[in-house]
GROMACS .gro file of C-alpha atoms in nm:
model
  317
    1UNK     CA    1   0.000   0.000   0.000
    2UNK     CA    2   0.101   0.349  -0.066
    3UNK     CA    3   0.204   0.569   0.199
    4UNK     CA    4  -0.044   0.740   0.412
    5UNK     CA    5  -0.060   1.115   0.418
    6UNK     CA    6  -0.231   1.322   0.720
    7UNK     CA    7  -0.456   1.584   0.509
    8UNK     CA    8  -0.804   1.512   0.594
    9UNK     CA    9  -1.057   1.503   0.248
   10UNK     CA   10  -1.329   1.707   0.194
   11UNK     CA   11  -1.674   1.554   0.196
   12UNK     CA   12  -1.964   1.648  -0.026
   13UNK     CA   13  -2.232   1.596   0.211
   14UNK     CA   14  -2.228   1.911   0.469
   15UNK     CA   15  -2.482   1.771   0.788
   16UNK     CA   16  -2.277   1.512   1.017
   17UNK     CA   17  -2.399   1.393   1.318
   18UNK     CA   18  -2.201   1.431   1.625
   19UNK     CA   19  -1.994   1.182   1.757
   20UNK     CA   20  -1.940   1.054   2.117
   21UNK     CA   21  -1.595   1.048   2.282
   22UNK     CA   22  -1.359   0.741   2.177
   23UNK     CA   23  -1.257   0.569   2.483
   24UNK     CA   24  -0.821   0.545   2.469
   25UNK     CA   25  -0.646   0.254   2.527
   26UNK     CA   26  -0.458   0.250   2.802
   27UNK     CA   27  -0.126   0.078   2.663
   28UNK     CA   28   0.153   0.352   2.696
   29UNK     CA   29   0.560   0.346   2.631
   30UNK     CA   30   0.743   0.559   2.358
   31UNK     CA   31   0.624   0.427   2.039
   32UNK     CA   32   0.306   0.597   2.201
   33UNK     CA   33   0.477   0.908   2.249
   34UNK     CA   34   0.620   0.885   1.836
   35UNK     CA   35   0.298   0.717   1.684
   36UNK     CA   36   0.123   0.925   1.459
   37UNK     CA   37  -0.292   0.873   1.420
   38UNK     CA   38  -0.268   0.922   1.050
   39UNK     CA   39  -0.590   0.962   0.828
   40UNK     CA   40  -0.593   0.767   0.452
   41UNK     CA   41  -0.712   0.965   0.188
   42UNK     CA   42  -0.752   0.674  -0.058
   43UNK     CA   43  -0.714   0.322  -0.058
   44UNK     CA   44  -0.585   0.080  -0.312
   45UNK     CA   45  -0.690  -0.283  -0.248
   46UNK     CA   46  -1.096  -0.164  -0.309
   47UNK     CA   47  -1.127   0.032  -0.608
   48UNK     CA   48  -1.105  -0.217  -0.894
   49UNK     CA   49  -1.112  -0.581  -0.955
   50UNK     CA   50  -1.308  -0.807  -0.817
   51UNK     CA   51  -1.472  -0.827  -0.488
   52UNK     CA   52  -1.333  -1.137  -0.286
   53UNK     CA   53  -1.583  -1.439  -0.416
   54UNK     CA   54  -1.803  -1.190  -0.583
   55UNK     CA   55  -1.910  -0.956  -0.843
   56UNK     CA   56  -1.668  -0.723  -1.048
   57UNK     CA   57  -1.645  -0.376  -0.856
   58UNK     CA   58  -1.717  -0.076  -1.056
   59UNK     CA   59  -1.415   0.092  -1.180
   60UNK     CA   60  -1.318   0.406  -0.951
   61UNK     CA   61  -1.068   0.632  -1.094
   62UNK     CA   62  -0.828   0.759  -0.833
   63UNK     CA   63  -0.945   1.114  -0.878
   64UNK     CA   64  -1.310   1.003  -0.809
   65UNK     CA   65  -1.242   0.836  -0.467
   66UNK     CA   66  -1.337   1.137  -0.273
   67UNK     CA   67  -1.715   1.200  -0.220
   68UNK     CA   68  -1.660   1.580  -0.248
   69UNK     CA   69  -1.600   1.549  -0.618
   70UNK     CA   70  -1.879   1.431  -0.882
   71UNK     CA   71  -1.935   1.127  -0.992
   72UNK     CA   72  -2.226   1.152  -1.220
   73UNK     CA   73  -2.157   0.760  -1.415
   74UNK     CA   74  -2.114   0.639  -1.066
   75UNK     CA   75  -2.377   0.335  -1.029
   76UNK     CA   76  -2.211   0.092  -0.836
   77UNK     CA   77  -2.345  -0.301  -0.768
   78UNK     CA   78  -2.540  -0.405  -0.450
   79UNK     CA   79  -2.366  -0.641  -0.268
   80UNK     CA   80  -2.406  -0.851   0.071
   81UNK     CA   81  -2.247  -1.155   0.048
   82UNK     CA   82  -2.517  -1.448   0.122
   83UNK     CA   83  -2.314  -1.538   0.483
   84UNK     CA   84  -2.377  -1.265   0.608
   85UNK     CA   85  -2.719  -1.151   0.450
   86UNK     CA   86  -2.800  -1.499   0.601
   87UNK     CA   87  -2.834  -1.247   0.946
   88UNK     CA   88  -2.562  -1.503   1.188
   89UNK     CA   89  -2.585  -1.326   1.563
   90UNK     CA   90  -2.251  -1.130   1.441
   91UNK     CA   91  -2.408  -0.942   1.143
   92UNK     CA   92  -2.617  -0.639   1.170
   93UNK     CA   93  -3.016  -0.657   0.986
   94UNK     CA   94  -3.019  -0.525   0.643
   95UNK     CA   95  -3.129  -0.189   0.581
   96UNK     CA   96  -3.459  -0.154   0.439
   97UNK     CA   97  -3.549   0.135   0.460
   98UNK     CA   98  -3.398   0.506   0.634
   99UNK     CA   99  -3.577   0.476   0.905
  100UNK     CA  100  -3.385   0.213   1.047
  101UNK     CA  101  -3.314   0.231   1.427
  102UNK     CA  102  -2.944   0.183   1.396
  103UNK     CA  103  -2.770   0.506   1.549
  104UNK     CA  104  -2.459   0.590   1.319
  105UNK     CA  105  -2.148   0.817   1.477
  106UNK     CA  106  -2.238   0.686   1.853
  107UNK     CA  107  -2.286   0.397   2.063
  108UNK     CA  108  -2.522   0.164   1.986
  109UNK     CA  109  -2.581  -0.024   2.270
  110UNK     CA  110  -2.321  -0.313   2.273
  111UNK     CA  111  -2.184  -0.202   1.893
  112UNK     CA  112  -1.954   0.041   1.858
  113UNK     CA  113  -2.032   0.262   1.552
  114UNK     CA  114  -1.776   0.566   1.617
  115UNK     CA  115  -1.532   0.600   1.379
  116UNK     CA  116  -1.140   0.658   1.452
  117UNK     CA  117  -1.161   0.835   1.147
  118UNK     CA  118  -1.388   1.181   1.277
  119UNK     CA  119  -1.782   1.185   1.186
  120UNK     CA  120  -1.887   0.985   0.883
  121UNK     CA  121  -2.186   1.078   0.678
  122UNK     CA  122  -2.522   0.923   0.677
  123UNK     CA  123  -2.664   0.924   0.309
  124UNK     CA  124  -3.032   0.776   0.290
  125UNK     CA  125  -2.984   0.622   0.569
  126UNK     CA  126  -2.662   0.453   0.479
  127UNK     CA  127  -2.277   0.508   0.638
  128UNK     CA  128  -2.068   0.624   0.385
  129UNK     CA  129  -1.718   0.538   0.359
  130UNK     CA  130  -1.533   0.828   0.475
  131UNK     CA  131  -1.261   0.764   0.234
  132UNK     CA  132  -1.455   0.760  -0.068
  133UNK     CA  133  -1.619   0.562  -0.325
  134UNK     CA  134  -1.544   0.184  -0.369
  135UNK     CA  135  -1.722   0.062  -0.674
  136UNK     CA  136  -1.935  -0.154  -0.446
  137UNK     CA  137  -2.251  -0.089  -0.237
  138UNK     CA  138  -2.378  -0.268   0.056
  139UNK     CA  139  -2.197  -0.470   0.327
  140UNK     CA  140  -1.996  -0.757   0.093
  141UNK     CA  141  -1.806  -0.989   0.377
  142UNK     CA  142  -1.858  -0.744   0.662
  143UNK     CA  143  -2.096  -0.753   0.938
  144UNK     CA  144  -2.172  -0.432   1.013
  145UNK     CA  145  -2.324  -0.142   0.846
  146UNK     CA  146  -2.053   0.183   0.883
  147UNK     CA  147  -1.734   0.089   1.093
  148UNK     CA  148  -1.611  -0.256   1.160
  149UNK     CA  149  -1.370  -0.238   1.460
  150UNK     CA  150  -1.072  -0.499   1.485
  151UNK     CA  151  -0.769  -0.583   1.679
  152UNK     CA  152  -0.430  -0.665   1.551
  153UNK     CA  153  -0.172  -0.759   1.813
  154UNK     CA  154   0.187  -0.720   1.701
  155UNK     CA  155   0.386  -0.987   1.884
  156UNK     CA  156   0.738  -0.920   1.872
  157UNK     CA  157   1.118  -1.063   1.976
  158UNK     CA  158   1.461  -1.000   1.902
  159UNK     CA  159   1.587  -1.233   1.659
  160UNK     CA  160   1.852  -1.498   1.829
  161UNK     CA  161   2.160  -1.751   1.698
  162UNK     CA  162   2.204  -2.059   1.849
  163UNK     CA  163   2.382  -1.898   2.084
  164UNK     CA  164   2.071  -1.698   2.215
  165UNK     CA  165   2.252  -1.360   2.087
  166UNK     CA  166   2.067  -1.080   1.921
  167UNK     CA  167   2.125  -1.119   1.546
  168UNK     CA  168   2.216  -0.776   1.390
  169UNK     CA  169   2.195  -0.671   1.031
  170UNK     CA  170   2.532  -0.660   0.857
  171UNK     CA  171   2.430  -0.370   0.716
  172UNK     CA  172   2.251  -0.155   0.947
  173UNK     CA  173   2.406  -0.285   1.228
  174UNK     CA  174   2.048  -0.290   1.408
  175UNK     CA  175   1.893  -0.606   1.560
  176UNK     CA  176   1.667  -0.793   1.402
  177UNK     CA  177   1.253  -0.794   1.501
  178UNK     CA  178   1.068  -1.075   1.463
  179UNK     CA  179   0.684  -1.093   1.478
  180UNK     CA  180   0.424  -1.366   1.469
  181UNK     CA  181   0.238  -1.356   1.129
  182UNK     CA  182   0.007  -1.590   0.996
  183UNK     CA  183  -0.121  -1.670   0.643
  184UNK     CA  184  -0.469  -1.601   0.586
  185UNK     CA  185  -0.699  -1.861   0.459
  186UNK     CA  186  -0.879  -1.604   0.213
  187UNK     CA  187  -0.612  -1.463   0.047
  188UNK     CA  188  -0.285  -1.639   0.106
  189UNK     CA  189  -0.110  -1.312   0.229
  190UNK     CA  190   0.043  -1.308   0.563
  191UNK     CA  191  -0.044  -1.097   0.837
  192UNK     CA  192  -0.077  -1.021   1.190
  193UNK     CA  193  -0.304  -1.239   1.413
  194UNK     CA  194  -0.615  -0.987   1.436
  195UNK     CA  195  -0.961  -1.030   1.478
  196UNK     CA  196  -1.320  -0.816   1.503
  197UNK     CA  197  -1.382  -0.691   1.827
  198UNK     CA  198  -1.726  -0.843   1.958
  199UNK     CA  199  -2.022  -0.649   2.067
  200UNK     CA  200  -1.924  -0.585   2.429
  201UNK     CA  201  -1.567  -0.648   2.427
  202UNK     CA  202  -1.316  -0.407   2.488
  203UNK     CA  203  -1.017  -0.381   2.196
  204UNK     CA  204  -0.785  -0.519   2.539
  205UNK     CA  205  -0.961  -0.822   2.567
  206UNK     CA  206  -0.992  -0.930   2.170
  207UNK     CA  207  -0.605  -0.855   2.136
  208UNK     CA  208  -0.520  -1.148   2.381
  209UNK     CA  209  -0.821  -1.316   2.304
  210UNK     CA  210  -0.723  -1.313   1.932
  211UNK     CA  211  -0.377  -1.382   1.943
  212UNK     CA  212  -0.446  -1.700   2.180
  213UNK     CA  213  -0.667  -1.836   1.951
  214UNK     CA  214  -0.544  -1.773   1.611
  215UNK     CA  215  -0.136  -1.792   1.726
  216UNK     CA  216  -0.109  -1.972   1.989
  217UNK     CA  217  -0.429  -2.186   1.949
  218UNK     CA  218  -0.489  -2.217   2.283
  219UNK     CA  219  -0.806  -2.390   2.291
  220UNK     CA  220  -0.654  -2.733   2.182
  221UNK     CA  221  -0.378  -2.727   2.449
  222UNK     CA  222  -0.455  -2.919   2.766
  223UNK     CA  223  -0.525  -2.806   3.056
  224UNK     CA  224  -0.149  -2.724   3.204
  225UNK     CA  225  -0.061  -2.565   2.871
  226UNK     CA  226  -0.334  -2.393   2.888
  227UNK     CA  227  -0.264  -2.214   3.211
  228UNK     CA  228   0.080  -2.177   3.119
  229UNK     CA  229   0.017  -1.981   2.785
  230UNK     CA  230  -0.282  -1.795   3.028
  231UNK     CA  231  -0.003  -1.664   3.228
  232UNK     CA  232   0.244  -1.561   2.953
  233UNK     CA  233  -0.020  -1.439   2.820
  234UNK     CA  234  -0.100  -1.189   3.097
  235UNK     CA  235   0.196  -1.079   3.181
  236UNK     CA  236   0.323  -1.007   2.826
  237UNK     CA  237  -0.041  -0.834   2.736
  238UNK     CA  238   0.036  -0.598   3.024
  239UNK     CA  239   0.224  -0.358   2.862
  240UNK     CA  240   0.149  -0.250   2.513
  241UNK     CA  241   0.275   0.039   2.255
  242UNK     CA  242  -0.023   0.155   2.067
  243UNK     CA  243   0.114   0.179   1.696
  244UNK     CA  244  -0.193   0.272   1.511
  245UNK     CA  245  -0.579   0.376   1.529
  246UNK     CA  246  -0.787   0.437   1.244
  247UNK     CA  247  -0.920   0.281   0.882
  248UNK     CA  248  -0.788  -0.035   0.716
  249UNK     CA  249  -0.740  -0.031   0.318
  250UNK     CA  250  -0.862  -0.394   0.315
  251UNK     CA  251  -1.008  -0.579   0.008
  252UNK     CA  252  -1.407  -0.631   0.192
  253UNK     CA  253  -1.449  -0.258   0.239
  254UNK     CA  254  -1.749  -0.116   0.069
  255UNK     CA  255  -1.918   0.199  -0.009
  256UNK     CA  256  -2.090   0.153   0.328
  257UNK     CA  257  -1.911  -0.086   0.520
  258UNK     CA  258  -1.534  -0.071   0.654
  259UNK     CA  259  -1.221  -0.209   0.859
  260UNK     CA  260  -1.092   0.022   1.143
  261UNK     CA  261  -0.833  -0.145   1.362
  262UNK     CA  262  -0.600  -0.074   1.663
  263UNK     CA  263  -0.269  -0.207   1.600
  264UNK     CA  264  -0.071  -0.247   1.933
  265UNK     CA  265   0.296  -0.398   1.999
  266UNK     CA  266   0.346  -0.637   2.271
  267UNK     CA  267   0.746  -0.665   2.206
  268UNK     CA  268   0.846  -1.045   2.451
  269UNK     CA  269   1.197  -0.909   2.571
  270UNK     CA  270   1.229  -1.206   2.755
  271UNK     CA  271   1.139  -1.487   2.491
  272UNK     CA  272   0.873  -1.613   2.717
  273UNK     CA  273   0.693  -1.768   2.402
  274UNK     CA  274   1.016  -1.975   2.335
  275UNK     CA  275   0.898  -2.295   2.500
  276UNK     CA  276   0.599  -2.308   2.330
  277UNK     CA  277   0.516  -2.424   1.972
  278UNK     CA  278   0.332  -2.206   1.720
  279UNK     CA  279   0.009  -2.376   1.644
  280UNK     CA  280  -0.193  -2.219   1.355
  281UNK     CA  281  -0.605  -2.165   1.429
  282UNK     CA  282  -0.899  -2.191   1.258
  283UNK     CA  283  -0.898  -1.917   1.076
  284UNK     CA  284  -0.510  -1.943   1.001
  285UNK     CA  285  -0.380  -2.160   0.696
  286UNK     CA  286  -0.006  -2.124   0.916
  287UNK     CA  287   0.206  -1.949   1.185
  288UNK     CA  288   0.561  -1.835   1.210
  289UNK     CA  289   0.777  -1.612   1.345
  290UNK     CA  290   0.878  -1.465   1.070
  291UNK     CA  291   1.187  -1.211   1.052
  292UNK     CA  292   1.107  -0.856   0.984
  293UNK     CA  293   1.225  -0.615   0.720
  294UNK     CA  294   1.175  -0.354   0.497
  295UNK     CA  295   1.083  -0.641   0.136
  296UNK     CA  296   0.797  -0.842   0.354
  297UNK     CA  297   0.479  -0.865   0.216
  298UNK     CA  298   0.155  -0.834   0.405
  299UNK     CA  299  -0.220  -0.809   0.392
  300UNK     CA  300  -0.357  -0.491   0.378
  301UNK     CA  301  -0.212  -0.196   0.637
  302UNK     CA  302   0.002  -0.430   0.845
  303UNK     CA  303   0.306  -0.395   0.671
  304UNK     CA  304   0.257  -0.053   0.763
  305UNK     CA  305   0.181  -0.172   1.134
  306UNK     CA  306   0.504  -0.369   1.141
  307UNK     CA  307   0.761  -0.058   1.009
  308UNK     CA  308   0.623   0.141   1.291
  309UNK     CA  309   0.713  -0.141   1.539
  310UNK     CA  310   1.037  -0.174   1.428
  311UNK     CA  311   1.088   0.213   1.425
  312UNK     CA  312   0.941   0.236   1.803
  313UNK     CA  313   1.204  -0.054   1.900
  314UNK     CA  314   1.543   0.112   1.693
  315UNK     CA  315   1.506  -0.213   1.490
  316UNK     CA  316   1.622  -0.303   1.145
  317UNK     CA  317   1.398  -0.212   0.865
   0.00000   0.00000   0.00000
């Protein structure tokens, strides 16, 4: 993905609704102190092409992306994929009609709809993308209408020889980062062990709760194992360095549906995770540590994620 600049776009649409006060993590060291809360103004992996296991998106040009500027040919497909027009617990109702109860820009009981990015606008009755146009309208793969909140938890380690020294770039002279990444089952790219936040969770709780299972996969340990990796677990989720807040350019976004994600660091100092074996989960196709510089390739803003880790730690890149 390209880089990410901070100047906010204009929207065409001038009545926003107000929105209620984003609760802050409470994870603090200095990659806090250096992290920038940057805002996209366009996105790349969901303005052409087609939509993962569906229809063709209409074309977008880049120029035509933001709302603010007119789009006259602009007619893009309706699209819900059937799991999740099927209505499981996790998926909001459809939207029938604009007098829908859902309240966009606030709290909506257990579901989040604030926005890292600022206040979105409500067109009709539907959230639109505050980035801009997609070529697709509806939900495609994601639950809910507006902002879909994740978790990504960015596991790190210095990189050790046999000798259990820090390996150092001959070039750079830095140490090494390494971070567990797994390979997604959808598209084959590797990334970092996220997941959605659930109604009522906090973004805390999914980041351990996410890593466990999709890492670590806790759940098919027994019971000593278990309690074990529980206690790792807690102490190394403790302490975190928030490295990013805001929209994900991933591939399901739509015209009215999105990824927003926290992205925080949990660096193991100590190699606490060395005694136990990477085990992939279900929604992981593998797991790895997997050594960290400036040519990996990763699914949508995590590469991004991962320089900002290794900047925060005085790591090679």
């Amino acid at each position: 993905m390209g880089s990410i600049v901070s100047a906010i776009m204009g929207r065409v649409f001038g009545v926003r609704a107000v929105t209620s006060p984003i609760p802050r993590l409470s994870y603090s060291s200095h990659a806090n102190r250096a992290m920038q809360v940057k805002k996209l103004t366009t996105h790349v992996s969901c303005i052409s092409g087609k939509y993962l296991n569906g229809p063709q998106r209409g074309n977008v040009p880049v120029d035509k992306i933001p709302l603010s500027v007119p789009f006259k040919e602009y007619s893009p497909i309706n699209y819900t994929a059937p799991p999740v027009a099927a209505g499981p617990v996790w998926a909001d109702k459809d939207i029938t009609s604009p007098k829908h109860d859902m309240k966009f820009n606030y709290q909506d009981g257990k579901v989040n709809r604030v926005s890292y990015y600022g206040a979105y606008d409500v067109v009709d009755g539907f959230p639109m993308n505050p980035v801009g146009r997609t070529g697709i309208h509806g939900r495609g793969l994601l639950g809910k209408w507006g902002p879909n909140h994740a978790a990504d938890p960015v596991v790190t380690r210095w990189k050790l020889d046999a000798n259990k020294n820090v390996v150092k770039d001959a070039k750079s002279k830095k140490p090494i980062l390494e971070f567990v990444g797994i390979k997604r089952k959808d598209t084959g790219e590797w990334a970092i062990p996220g997941g959605m936040v659930e109604a009522g969770d906090t973004v805390s709780l999914t980041l351990k709760k996410e890593f466990g299972e999709e890492a670590l996969n806790s759940l098919e340990m027994d019971e000593e194992k278990k309690n074990k990796v529980r206690k790792s677990l807690d102490e190394l989720f403790t302490h975190g360095s928030t490295l990013y807040k805001g929209y994900v350019d991933d591939p399901r976004n739509t015209d009215n549906a999105w990824m927003e994600t926290v992205a925080v660091n949990f660096h193991d100092d100590s190699n606490a995770f060395d005694s136990f074996k990477l085990h992939a989960g279900d929604d992981a196709g593998e797991v790895s540590w997997i050594a960290i510089n400036s040519s990996i390739k990763l699914y949508a803003n995590h590469k991004q994620f991962i320089e900002t880790a290794t900047t925060a730690n005085n790591a090679h890149w």
